[in-house]
CSV table of C-alpha atoms in Angstrom, one decimal:
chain,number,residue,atom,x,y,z
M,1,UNK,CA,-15.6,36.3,6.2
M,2,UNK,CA,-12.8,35.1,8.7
M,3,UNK,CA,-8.9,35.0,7.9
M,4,UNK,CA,-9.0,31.6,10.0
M,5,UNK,CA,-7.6,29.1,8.3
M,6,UNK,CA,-10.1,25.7,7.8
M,7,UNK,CA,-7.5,23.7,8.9
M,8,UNK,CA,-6.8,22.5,12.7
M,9,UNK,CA,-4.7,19.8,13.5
M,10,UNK,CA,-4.5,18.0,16.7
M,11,UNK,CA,-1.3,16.4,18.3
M,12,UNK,CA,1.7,17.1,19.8
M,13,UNK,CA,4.9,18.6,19.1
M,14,UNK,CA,6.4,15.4,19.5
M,15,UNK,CA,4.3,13.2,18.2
M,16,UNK,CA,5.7,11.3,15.0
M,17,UNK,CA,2.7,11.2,13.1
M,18,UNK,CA,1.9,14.5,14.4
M,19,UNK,CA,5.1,15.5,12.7
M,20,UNK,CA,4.1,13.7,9.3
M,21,UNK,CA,0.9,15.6,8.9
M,22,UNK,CA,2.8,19.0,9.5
M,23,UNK,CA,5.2,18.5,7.0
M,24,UNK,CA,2.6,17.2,4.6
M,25,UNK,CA,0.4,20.6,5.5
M,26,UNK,CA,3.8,22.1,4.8
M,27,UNK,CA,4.9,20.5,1.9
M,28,UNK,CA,1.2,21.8,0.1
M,29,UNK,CA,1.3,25.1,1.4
M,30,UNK,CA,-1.7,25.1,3.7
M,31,UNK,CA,-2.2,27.5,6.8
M,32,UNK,CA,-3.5,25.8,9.9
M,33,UNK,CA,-3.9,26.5,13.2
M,34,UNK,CA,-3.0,23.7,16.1
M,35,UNK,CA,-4.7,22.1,19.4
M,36,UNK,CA,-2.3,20.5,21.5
M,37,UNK,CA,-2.2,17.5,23.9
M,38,UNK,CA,0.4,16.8,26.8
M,39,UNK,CA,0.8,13.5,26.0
M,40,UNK,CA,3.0,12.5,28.8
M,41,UNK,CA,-0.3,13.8,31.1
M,42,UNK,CA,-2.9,12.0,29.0
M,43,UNK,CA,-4.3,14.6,27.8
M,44,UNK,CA,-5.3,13.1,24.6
M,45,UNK,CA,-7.3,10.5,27.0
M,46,UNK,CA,-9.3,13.3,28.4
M,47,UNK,CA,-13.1,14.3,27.5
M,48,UNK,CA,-12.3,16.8,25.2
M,49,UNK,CA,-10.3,15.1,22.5
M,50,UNK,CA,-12.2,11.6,22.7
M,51,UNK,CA,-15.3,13.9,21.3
M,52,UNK,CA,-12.6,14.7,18.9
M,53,UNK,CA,-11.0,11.2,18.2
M,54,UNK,CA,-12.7,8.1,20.4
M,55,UNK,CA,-9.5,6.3,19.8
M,56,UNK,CA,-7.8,8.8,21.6
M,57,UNK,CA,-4.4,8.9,19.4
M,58,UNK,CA,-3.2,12.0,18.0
M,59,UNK,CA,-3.2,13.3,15.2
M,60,UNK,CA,-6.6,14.3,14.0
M,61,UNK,CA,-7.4,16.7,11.2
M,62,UNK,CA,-10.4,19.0,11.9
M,63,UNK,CA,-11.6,20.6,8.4
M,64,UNK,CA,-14.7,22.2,7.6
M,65,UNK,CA,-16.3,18.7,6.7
M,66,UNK,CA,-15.2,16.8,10.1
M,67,UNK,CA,-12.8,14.7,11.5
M,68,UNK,CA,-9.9,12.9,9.7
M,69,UNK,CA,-8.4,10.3,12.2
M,70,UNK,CA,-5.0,8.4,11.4
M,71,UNK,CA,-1.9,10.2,9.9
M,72,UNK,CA,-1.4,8.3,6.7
M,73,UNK,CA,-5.7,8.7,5.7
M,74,UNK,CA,-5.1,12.4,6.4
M,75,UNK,CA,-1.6,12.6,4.4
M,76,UNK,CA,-3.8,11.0,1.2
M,77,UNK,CA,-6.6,12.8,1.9
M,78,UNK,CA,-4.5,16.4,1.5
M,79,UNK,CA,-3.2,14.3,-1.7
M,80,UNK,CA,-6.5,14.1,-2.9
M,81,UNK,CA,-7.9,17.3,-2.1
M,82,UNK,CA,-4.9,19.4,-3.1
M,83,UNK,CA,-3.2,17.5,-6.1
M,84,UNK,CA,0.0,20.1,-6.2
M,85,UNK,CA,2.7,19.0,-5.9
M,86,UNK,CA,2.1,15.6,-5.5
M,87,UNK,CA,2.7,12.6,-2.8
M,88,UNK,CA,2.2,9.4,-4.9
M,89,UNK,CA,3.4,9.0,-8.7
M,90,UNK,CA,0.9,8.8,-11.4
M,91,UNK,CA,0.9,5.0,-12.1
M,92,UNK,CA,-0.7,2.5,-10.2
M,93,UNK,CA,2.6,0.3,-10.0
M,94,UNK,CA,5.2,3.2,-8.3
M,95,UNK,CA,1.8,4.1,-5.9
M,96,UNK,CA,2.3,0.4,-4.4
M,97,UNK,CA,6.0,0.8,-4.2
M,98,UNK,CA,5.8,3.9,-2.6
M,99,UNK,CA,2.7,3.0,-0.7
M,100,UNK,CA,4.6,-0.5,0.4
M,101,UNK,CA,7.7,2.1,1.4
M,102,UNK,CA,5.6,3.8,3.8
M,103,UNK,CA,3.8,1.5,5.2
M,104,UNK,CA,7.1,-0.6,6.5
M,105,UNK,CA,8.0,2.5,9.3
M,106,UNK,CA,4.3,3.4,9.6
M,107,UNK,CA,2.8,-0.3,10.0
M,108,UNK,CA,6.2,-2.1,11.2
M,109,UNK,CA,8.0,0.2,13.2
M,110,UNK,CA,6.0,3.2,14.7
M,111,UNK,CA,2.9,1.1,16.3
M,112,UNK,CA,5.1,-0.5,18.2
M,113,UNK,CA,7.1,1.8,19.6
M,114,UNK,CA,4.5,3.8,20.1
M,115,UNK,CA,4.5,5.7,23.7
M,116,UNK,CA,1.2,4.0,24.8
M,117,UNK,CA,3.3,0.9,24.1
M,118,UNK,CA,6.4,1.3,26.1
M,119,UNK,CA,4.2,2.5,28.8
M,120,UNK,CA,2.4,-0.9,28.7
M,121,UNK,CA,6.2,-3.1,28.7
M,122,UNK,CA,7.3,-0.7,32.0
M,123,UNK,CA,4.2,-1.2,33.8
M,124,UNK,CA,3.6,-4.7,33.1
M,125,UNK,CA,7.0,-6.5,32.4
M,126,UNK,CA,9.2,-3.6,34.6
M,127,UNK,CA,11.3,-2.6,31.2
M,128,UNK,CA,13.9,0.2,32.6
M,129,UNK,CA,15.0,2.4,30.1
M,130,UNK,CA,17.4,0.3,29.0
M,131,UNK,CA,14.8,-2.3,27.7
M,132,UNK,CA,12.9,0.3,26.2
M,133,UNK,CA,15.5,1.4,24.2
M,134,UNK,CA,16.6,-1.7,23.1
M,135,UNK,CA,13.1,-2.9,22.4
M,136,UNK,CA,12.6,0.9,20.3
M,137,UNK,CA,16.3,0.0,18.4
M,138,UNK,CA,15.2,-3.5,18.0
M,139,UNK,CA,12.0,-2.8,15.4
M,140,UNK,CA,13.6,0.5,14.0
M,141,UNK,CA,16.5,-1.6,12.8
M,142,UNK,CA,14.2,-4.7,11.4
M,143,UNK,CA,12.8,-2.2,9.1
M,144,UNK,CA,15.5,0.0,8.3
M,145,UNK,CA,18.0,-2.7,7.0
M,146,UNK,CA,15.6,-4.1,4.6
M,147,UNK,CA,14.8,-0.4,3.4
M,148,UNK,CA,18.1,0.2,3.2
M,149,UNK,CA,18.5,-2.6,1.2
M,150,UNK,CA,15.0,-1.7,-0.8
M,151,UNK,CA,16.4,2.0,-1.7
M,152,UNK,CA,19.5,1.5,-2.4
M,153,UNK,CA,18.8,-1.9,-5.0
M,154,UNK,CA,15.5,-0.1,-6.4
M,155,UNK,CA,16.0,1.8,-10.0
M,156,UNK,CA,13.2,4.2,-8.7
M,157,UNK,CA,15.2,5.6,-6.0
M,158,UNK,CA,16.6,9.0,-6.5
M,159,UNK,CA,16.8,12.2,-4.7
M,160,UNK,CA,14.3,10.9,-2.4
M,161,UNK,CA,12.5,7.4,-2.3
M,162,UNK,CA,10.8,7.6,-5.3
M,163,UNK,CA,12.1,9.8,-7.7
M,164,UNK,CA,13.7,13.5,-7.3
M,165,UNK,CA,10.3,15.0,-5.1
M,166,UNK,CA,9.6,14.4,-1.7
M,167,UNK,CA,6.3,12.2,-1.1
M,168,UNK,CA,5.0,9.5,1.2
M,169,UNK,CA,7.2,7.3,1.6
M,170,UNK,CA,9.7,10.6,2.9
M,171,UNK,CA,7.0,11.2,4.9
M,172,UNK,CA,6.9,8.3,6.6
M,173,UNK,CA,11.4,7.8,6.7
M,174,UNK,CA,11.9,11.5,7.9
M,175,UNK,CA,9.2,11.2,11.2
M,176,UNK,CA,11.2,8.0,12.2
M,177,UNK,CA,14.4,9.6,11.7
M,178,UNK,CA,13.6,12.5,13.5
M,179,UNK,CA,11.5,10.4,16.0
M,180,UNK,CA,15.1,8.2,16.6
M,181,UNK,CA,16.9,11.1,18.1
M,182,UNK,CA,14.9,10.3,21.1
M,183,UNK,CA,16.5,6.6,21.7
M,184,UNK,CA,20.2,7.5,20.0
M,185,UNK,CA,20.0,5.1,17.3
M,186,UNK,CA,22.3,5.3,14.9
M,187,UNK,CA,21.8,6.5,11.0
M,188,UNK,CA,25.4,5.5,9.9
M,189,UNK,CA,24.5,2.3,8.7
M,190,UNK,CA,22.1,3.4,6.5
M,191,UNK,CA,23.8,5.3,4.1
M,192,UNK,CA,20.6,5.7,1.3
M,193,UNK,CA,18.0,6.5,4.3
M,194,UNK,CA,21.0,9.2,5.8
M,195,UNK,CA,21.2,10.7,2.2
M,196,UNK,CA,17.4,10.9,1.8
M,197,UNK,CA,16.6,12.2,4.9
M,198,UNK,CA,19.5,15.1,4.5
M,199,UNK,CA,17.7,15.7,1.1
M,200,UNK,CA,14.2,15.8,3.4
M,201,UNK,CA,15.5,18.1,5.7
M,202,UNK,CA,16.7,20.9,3.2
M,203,UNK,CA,13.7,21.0,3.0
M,204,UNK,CA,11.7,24.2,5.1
M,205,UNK,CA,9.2,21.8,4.7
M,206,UNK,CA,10.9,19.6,6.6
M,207,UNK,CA,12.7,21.7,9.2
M,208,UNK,CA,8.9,23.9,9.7
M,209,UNK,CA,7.6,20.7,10.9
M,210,UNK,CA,10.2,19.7,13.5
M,211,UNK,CA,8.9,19.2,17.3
M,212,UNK,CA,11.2,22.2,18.6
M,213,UNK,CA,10.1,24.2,16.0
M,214,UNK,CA,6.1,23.5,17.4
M,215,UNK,CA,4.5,26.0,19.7
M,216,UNK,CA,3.9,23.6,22.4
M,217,UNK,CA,7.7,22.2,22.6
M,218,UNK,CA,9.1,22.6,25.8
K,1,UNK,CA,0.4,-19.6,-24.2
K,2,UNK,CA,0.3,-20.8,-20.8
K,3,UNK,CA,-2.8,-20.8,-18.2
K,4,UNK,CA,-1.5,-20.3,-15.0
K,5,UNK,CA,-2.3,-17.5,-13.7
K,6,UNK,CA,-0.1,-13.9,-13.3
K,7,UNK,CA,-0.5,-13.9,-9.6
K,8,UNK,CA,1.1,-15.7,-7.1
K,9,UNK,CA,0.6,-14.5,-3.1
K,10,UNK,CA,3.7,-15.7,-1.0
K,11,UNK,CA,2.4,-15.9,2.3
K,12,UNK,CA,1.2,-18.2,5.4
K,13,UNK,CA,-2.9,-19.6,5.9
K,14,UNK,CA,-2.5,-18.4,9.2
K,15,UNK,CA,-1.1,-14.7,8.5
K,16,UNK,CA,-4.0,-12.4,9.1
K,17,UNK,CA,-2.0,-9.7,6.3
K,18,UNK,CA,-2.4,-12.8,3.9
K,19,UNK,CA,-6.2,-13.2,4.6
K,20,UNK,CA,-6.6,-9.8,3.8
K,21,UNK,CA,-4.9,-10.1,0.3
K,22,UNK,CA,-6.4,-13.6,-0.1
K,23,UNK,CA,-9.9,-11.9,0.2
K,24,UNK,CA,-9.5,-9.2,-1.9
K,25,UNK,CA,-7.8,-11.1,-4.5
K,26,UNK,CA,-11.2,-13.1,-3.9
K,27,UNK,CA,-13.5,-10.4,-4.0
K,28,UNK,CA,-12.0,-8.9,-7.1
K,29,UNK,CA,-12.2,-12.7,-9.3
K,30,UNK,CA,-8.7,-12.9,-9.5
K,31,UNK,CA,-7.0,-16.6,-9.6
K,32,UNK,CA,-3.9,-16.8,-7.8
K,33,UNK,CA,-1.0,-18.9,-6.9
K,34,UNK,CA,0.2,-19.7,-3.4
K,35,UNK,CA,3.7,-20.2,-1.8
K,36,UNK,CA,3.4,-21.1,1.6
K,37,UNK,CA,6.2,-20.4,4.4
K,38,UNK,CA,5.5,-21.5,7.9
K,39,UNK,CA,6.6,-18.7,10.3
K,40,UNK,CA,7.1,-20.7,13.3
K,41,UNK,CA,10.0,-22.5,11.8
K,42,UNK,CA,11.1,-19.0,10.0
K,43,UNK,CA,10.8,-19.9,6.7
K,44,UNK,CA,10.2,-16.4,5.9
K,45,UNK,CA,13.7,-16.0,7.1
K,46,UNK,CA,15.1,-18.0,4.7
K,47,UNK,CA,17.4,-16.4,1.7
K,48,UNK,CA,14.3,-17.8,-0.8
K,49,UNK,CA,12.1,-15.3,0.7
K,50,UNK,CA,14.1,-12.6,1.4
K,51,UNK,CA,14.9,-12.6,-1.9
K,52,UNK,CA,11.7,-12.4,-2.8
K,53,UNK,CA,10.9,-9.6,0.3
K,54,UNK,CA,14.4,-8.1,2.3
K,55,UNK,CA,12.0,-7.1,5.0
K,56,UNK,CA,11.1,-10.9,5.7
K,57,UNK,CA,7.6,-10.7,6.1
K,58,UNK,CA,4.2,-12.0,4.5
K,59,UNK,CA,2.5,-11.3,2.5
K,60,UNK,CA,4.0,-10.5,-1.1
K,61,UNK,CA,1.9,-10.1,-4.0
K,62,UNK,CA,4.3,-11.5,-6.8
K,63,UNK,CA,2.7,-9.6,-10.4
K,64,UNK,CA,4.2,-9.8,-14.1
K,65,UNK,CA,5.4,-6.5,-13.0
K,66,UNK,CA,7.9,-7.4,-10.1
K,67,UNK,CA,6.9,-8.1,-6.7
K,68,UNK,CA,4.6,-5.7,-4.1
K,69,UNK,CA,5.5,-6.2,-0.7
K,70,UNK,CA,2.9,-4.9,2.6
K,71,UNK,CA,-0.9,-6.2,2.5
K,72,UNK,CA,-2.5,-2.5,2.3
K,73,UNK,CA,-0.3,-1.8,-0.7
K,74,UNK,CA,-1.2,-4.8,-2.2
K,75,UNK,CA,-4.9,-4.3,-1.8
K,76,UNK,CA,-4.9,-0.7,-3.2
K,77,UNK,CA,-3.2,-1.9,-6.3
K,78,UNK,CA,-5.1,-4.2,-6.9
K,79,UNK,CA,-8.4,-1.7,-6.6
K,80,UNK,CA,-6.5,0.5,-8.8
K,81,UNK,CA,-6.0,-2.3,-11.4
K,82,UNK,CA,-9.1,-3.9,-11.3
K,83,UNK,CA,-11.8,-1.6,-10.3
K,84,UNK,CA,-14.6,-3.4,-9.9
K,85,UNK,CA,-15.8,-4.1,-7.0
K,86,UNK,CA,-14.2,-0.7,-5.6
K,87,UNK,CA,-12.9,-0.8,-2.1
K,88,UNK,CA,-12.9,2.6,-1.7
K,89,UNK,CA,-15.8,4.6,-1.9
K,90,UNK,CA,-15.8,7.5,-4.8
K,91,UNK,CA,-15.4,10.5,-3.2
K,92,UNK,CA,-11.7,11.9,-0.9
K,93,UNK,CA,-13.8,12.1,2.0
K,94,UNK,CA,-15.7,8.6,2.1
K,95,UNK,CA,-12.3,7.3,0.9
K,96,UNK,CA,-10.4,9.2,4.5
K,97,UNK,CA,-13.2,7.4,6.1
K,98,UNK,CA,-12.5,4.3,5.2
K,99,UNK,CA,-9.0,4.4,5.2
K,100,UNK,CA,-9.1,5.8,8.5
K,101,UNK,CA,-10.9,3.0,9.9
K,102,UNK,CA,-8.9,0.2,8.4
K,103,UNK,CA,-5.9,1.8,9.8
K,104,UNK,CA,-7.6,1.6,13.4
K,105,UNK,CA,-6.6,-1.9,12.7
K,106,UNK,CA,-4.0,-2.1,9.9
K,107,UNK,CA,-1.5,0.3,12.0
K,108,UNK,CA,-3.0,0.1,15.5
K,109,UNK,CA,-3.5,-4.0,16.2
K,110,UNK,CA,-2.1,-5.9,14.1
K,111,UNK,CA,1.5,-5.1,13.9
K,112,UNK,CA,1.7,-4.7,17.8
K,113,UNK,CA,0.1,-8.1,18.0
K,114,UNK,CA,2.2,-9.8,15.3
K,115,UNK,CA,3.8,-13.4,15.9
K,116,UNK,CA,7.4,-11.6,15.9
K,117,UNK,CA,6.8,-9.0,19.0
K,118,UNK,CA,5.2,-11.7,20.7
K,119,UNK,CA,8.2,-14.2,20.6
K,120,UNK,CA,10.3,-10.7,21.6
K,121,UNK,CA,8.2,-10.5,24.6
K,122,UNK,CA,8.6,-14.1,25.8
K,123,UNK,CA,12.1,-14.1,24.8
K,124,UNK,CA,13.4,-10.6,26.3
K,125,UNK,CA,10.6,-10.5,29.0
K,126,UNK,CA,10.1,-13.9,29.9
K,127,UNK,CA,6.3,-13.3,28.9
K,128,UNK,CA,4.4,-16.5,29.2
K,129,UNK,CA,1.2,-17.6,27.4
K,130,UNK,CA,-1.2,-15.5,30.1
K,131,UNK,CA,0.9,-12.5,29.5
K,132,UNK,CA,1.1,-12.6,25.8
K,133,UNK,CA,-2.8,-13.3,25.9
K,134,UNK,CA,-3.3,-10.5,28.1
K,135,UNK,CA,-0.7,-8.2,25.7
K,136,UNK,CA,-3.0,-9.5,22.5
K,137,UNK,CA,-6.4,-8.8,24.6
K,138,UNK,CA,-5.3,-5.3,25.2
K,139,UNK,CA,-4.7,-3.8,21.9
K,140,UNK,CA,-7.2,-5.0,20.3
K,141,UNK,CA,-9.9,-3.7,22.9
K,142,UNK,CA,-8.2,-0.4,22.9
K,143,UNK,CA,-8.9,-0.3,18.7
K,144,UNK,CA,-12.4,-2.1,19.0
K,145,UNK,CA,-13.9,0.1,21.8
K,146,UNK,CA,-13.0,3.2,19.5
K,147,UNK,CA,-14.1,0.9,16.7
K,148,UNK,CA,-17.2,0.2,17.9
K,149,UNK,CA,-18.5,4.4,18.5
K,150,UNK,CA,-17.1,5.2,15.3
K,151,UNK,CA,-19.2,2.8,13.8
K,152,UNK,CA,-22.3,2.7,15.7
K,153,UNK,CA,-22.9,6.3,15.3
K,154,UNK,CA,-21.4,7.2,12.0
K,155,UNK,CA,-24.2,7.7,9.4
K,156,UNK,CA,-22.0,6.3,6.7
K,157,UNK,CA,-22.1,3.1,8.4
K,158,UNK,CA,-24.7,0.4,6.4
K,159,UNK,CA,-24.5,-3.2,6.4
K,160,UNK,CA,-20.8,-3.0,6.0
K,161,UNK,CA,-18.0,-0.2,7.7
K,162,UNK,CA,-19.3,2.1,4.7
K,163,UNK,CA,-22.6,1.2,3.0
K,164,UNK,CA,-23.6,-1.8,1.7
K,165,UNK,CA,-20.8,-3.0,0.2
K,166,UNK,CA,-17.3,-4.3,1.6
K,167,UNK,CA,-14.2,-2.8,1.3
K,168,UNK,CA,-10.7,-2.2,3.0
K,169,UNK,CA,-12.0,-1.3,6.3
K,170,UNK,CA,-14.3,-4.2,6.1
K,171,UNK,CA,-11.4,-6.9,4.6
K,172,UNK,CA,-9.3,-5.7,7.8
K,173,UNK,CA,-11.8,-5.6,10.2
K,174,UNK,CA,-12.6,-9.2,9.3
K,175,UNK,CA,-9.0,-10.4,9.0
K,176,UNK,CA,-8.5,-8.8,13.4
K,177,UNK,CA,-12.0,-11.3,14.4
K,178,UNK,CA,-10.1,-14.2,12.5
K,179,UNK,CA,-6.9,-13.5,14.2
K,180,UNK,CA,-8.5,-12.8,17.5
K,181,UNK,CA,-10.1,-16.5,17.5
K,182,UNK,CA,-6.7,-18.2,18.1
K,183,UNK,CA,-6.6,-16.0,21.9
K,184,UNK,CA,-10.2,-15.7,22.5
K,185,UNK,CA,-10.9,-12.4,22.0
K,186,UNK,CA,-15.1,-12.2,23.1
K,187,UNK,CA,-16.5,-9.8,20.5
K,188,UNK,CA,-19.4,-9.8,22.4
K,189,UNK,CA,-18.8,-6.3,23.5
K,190,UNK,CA,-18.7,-5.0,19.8
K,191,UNK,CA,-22.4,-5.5,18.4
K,192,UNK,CA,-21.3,-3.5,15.4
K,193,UNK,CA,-18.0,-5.2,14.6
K,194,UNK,CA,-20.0,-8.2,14.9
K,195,UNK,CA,-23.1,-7.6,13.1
K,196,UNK,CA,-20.7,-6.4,9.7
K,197,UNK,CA,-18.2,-9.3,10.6
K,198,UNK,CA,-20.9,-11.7,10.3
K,199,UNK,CA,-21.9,-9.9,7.2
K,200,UNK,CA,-18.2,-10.3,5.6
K,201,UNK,CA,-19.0,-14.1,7.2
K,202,UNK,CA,-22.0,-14.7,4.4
K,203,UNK,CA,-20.0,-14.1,1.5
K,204,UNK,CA,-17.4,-16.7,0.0
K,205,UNK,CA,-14.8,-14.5,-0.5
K,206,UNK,CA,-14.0,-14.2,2.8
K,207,UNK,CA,-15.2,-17.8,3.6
K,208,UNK,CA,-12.8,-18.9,0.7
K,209,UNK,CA,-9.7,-17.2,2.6
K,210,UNK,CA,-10.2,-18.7,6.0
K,211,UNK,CA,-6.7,-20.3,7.4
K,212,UNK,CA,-8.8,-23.8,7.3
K,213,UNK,CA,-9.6,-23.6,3.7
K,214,UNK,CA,-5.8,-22.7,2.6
K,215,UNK,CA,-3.5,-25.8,1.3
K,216,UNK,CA,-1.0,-25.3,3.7
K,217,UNK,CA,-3.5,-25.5,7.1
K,218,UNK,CA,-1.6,-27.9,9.2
């Protein structure tokens, strides 16, 4: 019998979706140990992680079954697998709201910004970091305003997006928020994402999972 | 008593999120109703829509519920509300699986490819129609070379991404080849994505959801 946990995640201490699937490991109460990649030096293009993940994108979620690529299967799968407490309401009708909550920072605003994809606009269109930032600010406010408007219209908002518990759609609004610190921009004109993400970050959850508090920050 | 039916999918023939809901509303039997906005002249901008969605953006799935906004919400609704066919396998592991591969797509394509970062690109980078191709070409090799091992030498994968039988990973897999047609993407290179595109390709609910079949093709 071994103490180890079954639990490894790969990624990066300052990875966004990294940073999801620790606070979702958190938020459930599961041990786990962590592999990390320099992703600044590609080290999640090297041999040794593509046998891990041949898309090459952190995170990945090595349990005693396999693999689990992509943050938001892995965030449902640990909903699946350990019911309490839970990231999706009960009805099929809130799961789409709060699935649809989600999915507008983790399909419309993190892809693009993505590293990989600021990378690609310096090396191929000469973006300085001006134009990165600007691009980064342009998609993060996009989505925020309409959430903004979403969560603060929406009788199912509460303590958090849906309701008084943290769950997927927190997820998804705390990595950004966090992520943002990077590029400056600015929460005040969000006032129902600032609240939320205060209530996220009372959280030890929440604060256990942030990049400085990772083993591998600088 | 009134025989229209209790769907009605705002969204654009062209939209590759609105050929995914349009085949899974197919697959599942469901009769719809369409509003059509054509993105190039920003209908979707319009107050009528943003009424309908603040974040501006097809497809919405309008229900006798309210409104769902964000096509993989949408589609897990609806395979919550009307089981049969499932597009998700039984078990949390398959259902990582396939959730995992759609998102290959769903989070790591599509949105970085979408009509609105491309008119960013030529319009805050002066990127022409060879640079936006070249933009387009790129992220979707990245996702389909990783595509392509994953399914190739997963066991799980059968005539479809899992089994015999299509689901999400499948419906997003399909909508990326149909998108990739209008910049000549060769998927040559992908014998697997092509073999279980052509296999989406034989059935009518995916034929039925082609841009060219929709009422509003130009």
């Amino acid at each position: 019998m071994s103490d180890a946990p079954d639990l490894r995640l790969h990624g990066f201490f300052r990875s966004s979706t990294s940073y999801r699937v620790r606070v979702a490991l958190n938020l459930k109460g599961l041990v786990y140990d962590q592999t990390t990649y320099v992703l600044r030096k590609g080290e999640h293009r090297g041999e040794d992680y593509l046998a891990v993940n041949p898309q090459g994108l952190v995170p990945t979620l090595e349990t005693d079954q396999g693999m689990i690529a992509q943050s938001l299967a892995i965030i449902e799968w640990l909903d699946e697998t350990h019911p309490e407490p839970a990231f999706l309401p009960d009805d099929a009708w809130s799961r789409a709201r709060v699935r649809g909550l989600a999915q507008m920072i983790a399909l419309d605003v993190h892809p693009i910004n993505n590293l990989r994809v600021l990378f690609y606009l310096r090396d191929q269109f000469g973006a300085d970091d001006d134009a990165q930032t600007a691009w980064f600010h342009h998609w993060v406010n996009q989505a925020f305003s309409a959430l903004e408007k979403r969560l603060a219209n929406d009788k199912e908002t509460g303590a958090f997006c849906h309701g008084n518990m943290p769950g997927l759609a927190d997820i998804c609004l705390a990595s950004q928020v966090v992520n943002n610190r990077r590029f400056g921009v600015d929460i005040a004109p969000y006032p129902t994402l600032k609240r939320i993400y205060n209530a996220c970050m009372a959280l030890p959850a929440f604060q256990d999972a942030l990049p400085e508090n990772q083993p591998d920050a600088a």
